[in-house]
Coordinates of C-alpha atoms and ligand atoms in Angstrom, one line a residue:
M1 CA 18.2 -22.1 -41.9
S2 CA 18.9 -25.0 -39.5
R3 CA 20.6 -24.6 -36.2
R4 CA 23.6 -26.6 -37.2
S5 CA 24.4 -24.5 -40.3
R6 CA 24.2 -21.3 -38.4
T7 CA 26.7 -22.7 -35.8
A8 CA 29.0 -23.8 -38.6
R9 CA 28.9 -20.3 -40.2
F10 CA 29.7 -18.7 -36.9
A11 CA 32.7 -20.9 -36.3
T12 CA 34.2 -20.2 -39.7
T13 CA 33.8 -16.4 -39.5
R14 CA 35.4 -16.4 -36.0
T15 CA 38.4 -18.6 -36.8
P16 CA 40.5 -16.1 -38.8
T17 CA 40.3 -13.4 -36.2
R18 CA 41.4 -15.8 -33.4
Q19 CA 44.4 -17.0 -35.4
G20 CA 45.5 -13.5 -36.5
G21 CA 45.2 -11.7 -33.1
P22 CA 47.0 -12.1 -29.9
P23 CA 46.8 -15.4 -28.0
P24 CA 43.3 -15.8 -26.7
R25 CA 42.7 -15.8 -23.0
P26 CA 39.1 -16.9 -22.7
E27 CA 39.4 -17.8 -19.0
A28 CA 40.8 -14.4 -18.0
R29 CA 38.3 -12.5 -20.1
R30 CA 35.4 -14.6 -18.9
A31 CA 36.4 -14.2 -15.2
E32 CA 36.7 -10.4 -15.3
P33 CA 33.1 -9.2 -15.8
P34 CA 31.6 -11.1 -12.8
S35 CA 34.3 -9.7 -10.4
R36 CA 33.6 -6.2 -11.8
T37 CA 29.8 -6.4 -11.7
R38 CA 29.5 -8.1 -8.3
P39 CA 30.1 -4.9 -6.3
V40 CA 27.7 -3.1 -8.5
R41 CA 25.1 -5.7 -8.0
L42 CA 25.7 -5.7 -4.3
A43 CA 25.4 -2.0 -4.2
I44 CA 22.1 -2.1 -6.2
F45 CA 20.8 -4.9 -3.9
A46 CA 21.8 -2.9 -0.8
G47 CA 20.2 0.2 -2.2
L48 CA 16.9 -1.7 -2.8
V49 CA 17.0 -3.2 0.7
L50 CA 17.5 0.3 2.1
L51 CA 14.7 1.7 0.0
V52 CA 12.2 -1.0 0.8
G53 CA 13.2 -1.0 4.5
G54 CA 13.0 2.8 4.6
V55 CA 9.5 2.8 3.0
A56 CA 8.4 0.1 5.5
I57 CA 9.8 1.9 8.5
G58 CA 8.2 5.1 7.2
L59 CA 4.8 3.4 7.0
V60 CA 5.1 2.0 10.5
V61 CA 6.2 5.4 11.8
T62 CA 3.3 7.1 10.1
R63 CA 0.9 4.6 11.6
L64 CA 2.4 5.0 15.1
Q65 CA 2.3 8.8 14.7
G66 CA -1.4 8.7 14.1
P67 CA -3.4 10.2 17.0
G68 CA -4.2 7.7 19.7
A69 CA -7.5 7.2 21.4
T70 CA -8.5 10.1 23.6
D71 CA -11.9 8.7 24.7
A72 CA -11.6 5.3 26.2
A73 CA -15.4 4.9 26.4
A74 CA -15.8 5.5 22.7
I75 CA -15.7 2.9 19.9
Q76 CA -12.5 3.6 18.0
V77 CA -12.8 3.8 14.2
R78 CA -9.7 4.7 12.3
A79 CA -9.9 5.8 8.7
S80 CA -7.0 5.9 6.3
M81 CA -6.5 5.6 2.6
G82 CA -6.3 1.8 3.2
G83 CA -9.8 1.7 4.6
F84 CA -11.7 1.7 7.9
D85 CA -10.4 -0.1 10.9
P86 CA -12.6 -1.8 11.9
P87 CA -14.7 -2.0 8.7
A88 CA -17.8 -3.2 10.5
L89 CA -19.5 -2.3 13.8
T90 CA -22.3 -3.9 15.7
V91 CA -24.4 -2.0 18.2
K92 CA -27.7 -2.6 20.1
A93 CA -31.0 -1.1 19.0
G94 CA -31.7 2.1 20.8
Q95 CA -28.2 2.3 22.2
T96 CA -26.4 5.6 22.5
V97 CA -23.3 5.0 20.5
R98 CA -20.1 6.9 21.1
V99 CA -17.6 6.8 18.3
E100 CA -14.2 8.3 18.2
L101 CA -13.3 8.8 14.5
T102 CA -9.7 9.2 13.7
S103 CA -7.9 10.0 10.5
M104 CA -4.6 8.3 10.3
D105 CA -3.6 10.2 7.2
T106 CA -1.4 13.3 7.0
S107 CA -2.4 16.5 5.1
M108 CA 0.3 15.5 2.5
H109 CA -2.3 13.2 0.8
S110 CA -3.2 14.9 -2.4
D111 CA -6.4 12.9 -2.5
G112 CA -8.6 14.4 0.2
G113 CA -5.8 16.1 2.2
G114 CA -6.0 13.5 4.9
W115 CA -9.7 14.1 5.6
H116 CA -12.1 11.3 6.0
Q117 CA -15.8 11.0 6.4
F118 CA -18.2 8.6 8.2
A119 CA -21.6 9.0 6.6
I120 CA -24.8 6.9 6.9
D121 CA -27.5 8.7 4.9
A122 CA -30.4 6.7 6.4
L123 CA -29.4 7.8 9.9
D124 CA -28.5 11.4 9.1
I125 CA -24.9 10.7 10.1
D126 CA -22.2 12.8 8.4
W127 CA -19.0 13.1 10.4
K128 CA -15.8 14.4 9.1
V129 CA -12.3 14.3 10.6
G130 CA -9.2 16.2 9.5
P131 CA -5.7 14.9 9.0
L132 CA -4.0 13.1 11.9
S133 CA -6.8 14.1 14.3
S134 CA -9.7 12.5 16.0
Q135 CA -13.1 13.6 17.1
V136 CA -15.8 12.0 19.3
F137 CA -19.3 11.7 17.9
E138 CA -22.5 10.3 19.3
F139 CA -25.7 8.9 17.8
T140 CA -28.6 6.9 18.9
A141 CA -29.0 3.5 17.2
P142 CA -32.3 2.9 15.5
G143 CA -34.9 1.1 17.6
T144 CA -35.1 -1.9 15.3
A145 CA -32.5 -4.3 14.0
G146 CA -31.0 -3.8 10.6
T147 CA -27.8 -3.1 8.7
Y148 CA -26.5 0.2 7.4
D149 CA -23.7 1.0 5.0
W150 CA -21.4 3.8 5.9
Y151 CA -19.0 5.5 3.5
C152 CA -16.4 8.2 3.0
D153 CA -16.9 10.4 0.0
I154 CA -13.9 12.6 0.4
C155 CA -10.9 10.5 -0.8
C156 CA -9.9 7.6 -3.0
G157 CA -12.5 8.2 -5.7
G158 CA -15.4 8.6 -3.3
K159 CA -18.0 6.4 -1.8
E160 CA -17.9 3.9 -4.6
N161 CA -14.5 2.8 -3.5
P162 CA -15.0 -0.4 -1.4
S163 CA -12.2 0.5 1.0
M164 CA -14.1 3.7 1.9
Q165 CA -17.1 1.7 3.0
G166 CA -18.2 -0.1 6.2
K167 CA -21.2 -1.8 7.7
L168 CA -23.1 -0.9 10.8
T169 CA -25.2 -3.8 12.2
V170 CA -28.0 -3.0 14.7
T171 CA -29.1 -6.0 16.7
A172 CA -32.3 -6.2 18.6
Ligands
CU201 CU1 -11.8 8.5 3.1

């Protein structure tokens, strides 16, 4: 069926109703719905703004509430579900490296309970830190240059998750 014929049929079926009923007021009818839905739309919009804003503020507050550095001499490494910060470290060969590992996550996380790990198998490093806490660890960097991958195998699907990995570079 062509577009034109469908329009024609629509027009003929509508005509009798219009003539038989009360005088049509298309303007009034058309103007009503927007004025009625506008407050609803505004309310929905305001609700979304509040929701998004609330979530954003919550995230910022959670970040700020994370434990701060307690050891100024240590390299600060923060772990959260989002990954390691920083995701890479560079140290000198043979250097005694002091790292303060902090978990920025709360115990409310169902995946790992806010615990994170910093493990480098080749260097026998296996550090773990609990929710919203930090701990200072030390190790001696290898005597030769090289790179080592570290991982956390506690949360987020384990050490295969790219966000739960980092790279330690040892320079000569
Ligand atoms: Cu982790």
